[in-house]
Amino acid sequence: MEFDIIVKGGTLPDGRVADIAISGGKIVAIDREIAGQAGRMIEAAGNLVAPPFVDPHFHMDATLSYGLPRINASGTLLEGISLWGELKPLLTYEAVKERALAYCDWAVSMGLLAIRSHVDTCDDRLLAVEALLEVQKEVSPYIDLQLVAFPQDGFYRSATARENTIRALDMGVQVIGGIPHFERTMADGTRSITELCEIAADRGLMVDMHCDETDDPLSRHIEQLAFETQRLGLHGRVAGSHLTSMHSMDNYYVSKLLPLMAEAGVSAIPNPLINIMLQGRHDTYPKRRGLTRVPEMLKHGIRVGWGQDCVLDPWYSLGTADMLDVAFMGLHVAQMSSPDDMRRCFDMVTNVNAEIMGLDHLGLQVGKTASLVILDAGDPIEAIRLRPDRLCVIAKGKVVAEKDKRDTTLSIPGRAKSVNRRHKLPV
Ligand code: FE2
């Protein structure tokens, strides 16, 4: 056989119709028409063929634990953290691993093939770290799982967090996290950023901090994160997750902050499903949206991705492992409604998120890893609108998930027909 797989006649995100040839786990050709034999011919039939979905912010140690040991009654971040604290001593290695693997199955079925997961380092047993390192190994043939050492209860606020976070890095966790807004004082939060970034610089690691996940306009830890990124030469390796306080900050202050973030090359990872759910809970009306300033950051050239954060856990009672849900919510809350912005949101949950995670091998280009997804939609905007079936998912050169296309048929008199909810937009 000349090729392992040829995907015939797919519509690429940029609108081109092309065949994609795959061999040895790589994309070896993309062309209008590829002649030749293949072990497997897949007819894309004009459907959208996209790079895989990527989630740069998730908590795989907590996922699918909704209701254990109880639900979050107030719906706040802080009750979620204390609820997680109640569940933590009850966790077992086996249960964490089983839930994580079950979630990875969901992810693959939705074409989500790269995930950055924070793992809590405030349990002295570090069993979630052990379990997720094992899951990382098991799913590596089809999912790039990147782990962040995350001192959930505070790097200084929790007595053993500092030691345990360093132990987790020694065990092989690849990214260093933090939660400055949850330290006891603003000063401790600032200090934690400095120390965590210094550890990252010493060890050559990436940084991804939960940063300013609050409605408090004076929570300004992102400023310190940008400063340390600059001071320690960590450009391109640092992300600030959430940044919700920016929604409420003084406009003049933000006009100074955004250029500093751009200069430092700090990426931003808002998590719209969670931010719109958790933030503004102390407000009456008007109620703040609690999403960071995405269009403004994009205008300043700051790299912004969309993260999912949670699925069925102490913080969020829904979730489907579908990054199109995330893009859909983000687009609404950030009011990114123009065609260019909507296409950009699709790019954010695929290519941009991969860039933030440093996954240069992903993307729909010759020479890249053959990971892609065929969707039951005609283009990226339609994909966000429909959040449709993933017809076929290819990971690292192998078909890992497939779904039969099936329209719904109406049986209303005079309206008997098949309905697929597609709608072609005027050009
Ligand atoms: Fe998070």
PDB file of N, CA and C in Angstrom, residues 95-133:
ATOM      1  N   ALA A  95      -9.913   4.609  41.819  1.00  0.00           N
ATOM      2  CA  ALA A  95     -11.083   5.402  41.418  1.00  0.00           C
ATOM      3  C   ALA A  95     -10.674   6.596  40.562  1.00  0.00           C
ATOM      4  N   VAL A  96      -9.583   7.261  40.936  1.00  0.00           N
ATOM      5  CA  VAL A  96      -9.120   8.411  40.136  1.00  0.00           C
ATOM      6  C   VAL A  96      -8.753   7.940  38.735  1.00  0.00           C
ATOM      7  N   LYS A  97      -8.045   6.834  38.679  1.00  0.00           N
ATOM      8  CA  LYS A  97      -7.602   6.318  37.372  1.00  0.00           C
ATOM      9  C   LYS A  97      -8.805   5.906  36.516  1.00  0.00           C
ATOM     10  N   GLU A  98      -9.750   5.224  37.142  1.00  0.00           N
ATOM     11  CA  GLU A  98     -10.915   4.751  36.391  1.00  0.00           C
ATOM     12  C   GLU A  98     -11.721   5.927  35.830  1.00  0.00           C
ATOM     13  N   ARG A  99     -11.937   6.952  36.653  1.00  0.00           N
ATOM     14  CA  ARG A  99     -12.715   8.108  36.180  1.00  0.00           C
ATOM     15  C   ARG A  99     -11.950   8.847  35.081  1.00  0.00           C
ATOM     16  N   ALA A 100     -10.656   8.982  35.259  1.00  0.00           N
ATOM     17  CA  ALA A 100      -9.853   9.686  34.253  1.00  0.00           C
ATOM     18  C   ALA A 100      -9.880   8.946  32.923  1.00  0.00           C
ATOM     19  N   LEU A 101      -9.753   7.625  32.973  1.00  0.00           N
ATOM     20  CA  LEU A 101      -9.781   6.852  31.722  1.00  0.00           C
ATOM     21  C   LEU A 101     -11.162   6.925  31.071  1.00  0.00           C
ATOM     22  N   ALA A 102     -12.212   6.912  31.890  1.00  0.00           N
ATOM     23  CA  ALA A 102     -13.573   7.035  31.337  1.00  0.00           C
ATOM     24  C   ALA A 102     -13.715   8.387  30.647  1.00  0.00           C
ATOM     25  N   TYR A 103     -13.167   9.446  31.268  1.00  0.00           N
ATOM     26  CA  TYR A 103     -13.224  10.763  30.650  1.00  0.00           C
ATOM     27  C   TYR A 103     -12.442  10.782  29.335  1.00  0.00           C
ATOM     28  N   CYS A 104     -11.285  10.132  29.329  1.00  0.00           N
ATOM     29  CA  CYS A 104     -10.479  10.095  28.094  1.00  0.00           C
ATOM     30  C   CYS A 104     -11.246   9.409  26.969  1.00  0.00           C
ATOM     31  N   ASP A 105     -12.057   8.409  27.300  1.00  0.00           N
ATOM     32  CA  ASP A 105     -12.900   7.777  26.270  1.00  0.00           C
ATOM     33  C   ASP A 105     -13.869   8.809  25.682  1.00  0.00           C
ATOM     34  N   TRP A 106     -14.481   9.595  26.559  1.00  0.00           N
ATOM     35  CA  TRP A 106     -15.383  10.658  26.077  1.00  0.00           C
ATOM     36  C   TRP A 106     -14.607  11.602  25.165  1.00  0.00           C
ATOM     37  N   ALA A 107     -13.426  11.984  25.637  1.00  0.00           N
ATOM     38  CA  ALA A 107     -12.622  12.960  24.894  1.00  0.00           C
ATOM     39  C   ALA A 107     -12.335  12.460  23.479  1.00  0.00           C
ATOM     40  N   VAL A 108     -11.880  11.212  23.384  1.00  0.00           N
ATOM     41  CA  VAL A 108     -11.551  10.660  22.067  1.00  0.00           C
ATOM     42  C   VAL A 108     -12.786  10.675  21.174  1.00  0.00           C
ATOM     43  N   SER A 109     -13.929  10.311  21.719  1.00  0.00           N
ATOM     44  CA  SER A 109     -15.151  10.256  20.909  1.00  0.00           C
ATOM     45  C   SER A 109     -15.524  11.643  20.381  1.00  0.00           C
ATOM     46  N   MET A 110     -15.060  12.700  21.048  1.00  0.00           N
ATOM     47  CA  MET A 110     -15.362  14.063  20.611  1.00  0.00           C
ATOM     48  C   MET A 110     -14.196  14.683  19.834  1.00  0.00           C
ATOM     49  N   GLY A 111     -13.191  13.894  19.511  1.00  0.00           N
ATOM     50  CA  GLY A 111     -12.047  14.416  18.759  1.00  0.00           C
ATOM     51  C   GLY A 111     -11.139  15.293  19.592  1.00  0.00           C
ATOM     52  N   LEU A 112     -11.230  15.165  20.913  1.00  0.00           N
ATOM     53  CA  LEU A 112     -10.385  15.950  21.832  1.00  0.00           C
ATOM     54  C   LEU A 112      -9.146  15.110  22.148  1.00  0.00           C
ATOM     55  N   LEU A 113      -8.024  15.471  21.531  1.00  0.00           N
ATOM     56  CA  LEU A 113      -6.869  14.570  21.559  1.00  0.00           C
ATOM     57  C   LEU A 113      -5.654  15.141  22.280  1.00  0.00           C
ATOM     58  N   ALA A 114      -5.801  16.298  22.894  1.00  0.00           N
ATOM     59  CA  ALA A 114      -4.707  16.823  23.733  1.00  0.00           C
ATOM     60  C   ALA A 114      -5.333  17.589  24.883  1.00  0.00           C
ATOM     61  N   ILE A 115      -4.862  17.293  26.086  1.00  0.00           N
ATOM     62  CA  ILE A 115      -5.467  17.877  27.289  1.00  0.00           C
ATOM     63  C   ILE A 115      -4.353  18.265  28.251  1.00  0.00           C
ATOM     64  N   ARG A 116      -4.440  19.492  28.767  1.00  0.00           N
ATOM     65  CA  ARG A 116      -3.568  19.885  29.886  1.00  0.00           C
ATOM     66  C   ARG A 116      -4.416  19.783  31.157  1.00  0.00           C
ATOM     67  N   SER A 117      -4.051  18.875  32.040  1.00  0.00           N
ATOM     68  CA  SER A 117      -4.813  18.706  33.282  1.00  0.00           C
ATOM     69  C   SER A 117      -3.983  19.120  34.483  1.00  0.00           C
ATOM     70  N   HIS A 118      -4.582  19.944  35.310  1.00  0.00           N
ATOM     71  CA  HIS A 118      -3.991  20.245  36.618  1.00  0.00           C
ATOM     72  C   HIS A 118      -4.212  19.025  37.506  1.00  0.00           C
ATOM     73  N   VAL A 119      -3.256  18.742  38.376  1.00  0.00           N
ATOM     74  CA  VAL A 119      -3.445  17.664  39.345  1.00  0.00           C
ATOM     75  C   VAL A 119      -3.076  18.210  40.720  1.00  0.00           C
ATOM     76  N   ASP A 120      -4.005  18.057  41.655  1.00  0.00           N
ATOM     77  CA  ASP A 120      -3.858  18.628  42.993  1.00  0.00           C
ATOM     78  C   ASP A 120      -2.671  17.987  43.713  1.00  0.00           C
ATOM     79  N   THR A 121      -1.796  18.849  44.238  1.00  0.00           N
ATOM     80  CA  THR A 121      -0.614  18.345  44.955  1.00  0.00           C
ATOM     81  C   THR A 121      -0.735  18.584  46.463  1.00  0.00           C
ATOM     82  N   CYS A 122      -1.961  18.838  46.941  1.00  0.00           N
ATOM     83  CA  CYS A 122      -2.121  19.119  48.374  1.00  0.00           C
ATOM     84  C   CYS A 122      -2.592  17.905  49.182  1.00  0.00           C
ATOM     85  N   ASP A 123      -2.541  16.737  48.589  1.00  0.00           N
ATOM     86  CA  ASP A 123      -2.813  15.502  49.320  1.00  0.00           C
ATOM     87  C   ASP A 123      -1.455  14.827  49.514  1.00  0.00           C
ATOM     88  N   ASP A 124      -1.046  14.664  50.769  1.00  0.00           N
ATOM     89  CA  ASP A 124       0.308  14.142  51.030  1.00  0.00           C
ATOM     90  C   ASP A 124       0.565  12.795  50.353  1.00  0.00           C
ATOM     91  N   ARG A 125      -0.512  12.056  50.088  1.00  0.00           N
ATOM     92  CA  ARG A 125      -0.325  10.741  49.442  1.00  0.00           C
ATOM     93  C   ARG A 125       0.058  10.883  47.957  1.00  0.00           C
ATOM     94  N   LEU A 126      -0.267  12.002  47.374  1.00  0.00           N
ATOM     95  CA  LEU A 126      -0.027  12.254  45.943  1.00  0.00           C
ATOM     96  C   LEU A 126      -0.544  11.104  45.074  1.00  0.00           C
ATOM     97  N   LEU A 127      -1.634  10.489  45.510  1.00  0.00           N
ATOM     98  CA  LEU A 127      -2.125   9.346  44.728  1.00  0.00           C
ATOM     99  C   LEU A 127      -2.751   9.777  43.408  1.00  0.00           C
ATOM    100  N   ALA A 128      -3.327  11.006  43.375  1.00  0.00           N
ATOM    101  CA  ALA A 128      -3.879  11.485  42.101  1.00  0.00           C
ATOM    102  C   ALA A 128      -2.746  11.750  41.105  1.00  0.00           C
ATOM    103  N   VAL A 129      -1.613  12.219  41.622  1.00  0.00           N
ATOM    104  CA  VAL A 129      -0.452  12.445  40.743  1.00  0.00           C
ATOM    105  C   VAL A 129      -0.005  11.106  40.153  1.00  0.00           C
ATOM    106  N   GLU A 130       0.121  10.111  41.037  1.00  0.00           N
ATOM    107  CA  GLU A 130       0.518   8.779  40.561  1.00  0.00           C
ATOM    108  C   GLU A 130      -0.471   8.230  39.539  1.00  0.00           C
ATOM    109  N   ALA A 131      -1.775   8.366  39.860  1.00  0.00           N
ATOM    110  CA  ALA A 131      -2.808   7.818  38.976  1.00  0.00           C
ATOM    111  C   ALA A 131      -2.782   8.507  37.616  1.00  0.00           C
ATOM    112  N   LEU A 132      -2.647   9.845  37.616  1.00  0.00           N
ATOM    113  CA  LEU A 132      -2.691  10.547  36.322  1.00  0.00           C
ATOM    114  C   LEU A 132      -1.406  10.344  35.524  1.00  0.00           C
ATOM    115  N   LEU A 133      -0.280  10.144  36.208  1.00  0.00           N
ATOM    116  CA  LEU A 133       0.949   9.809  35.459  1.00  0.00           C
ATOM    117  C   LEU A 133       0.769   8.460  34.758  1.00  0.00           C
TER     118      LEU A 133
END
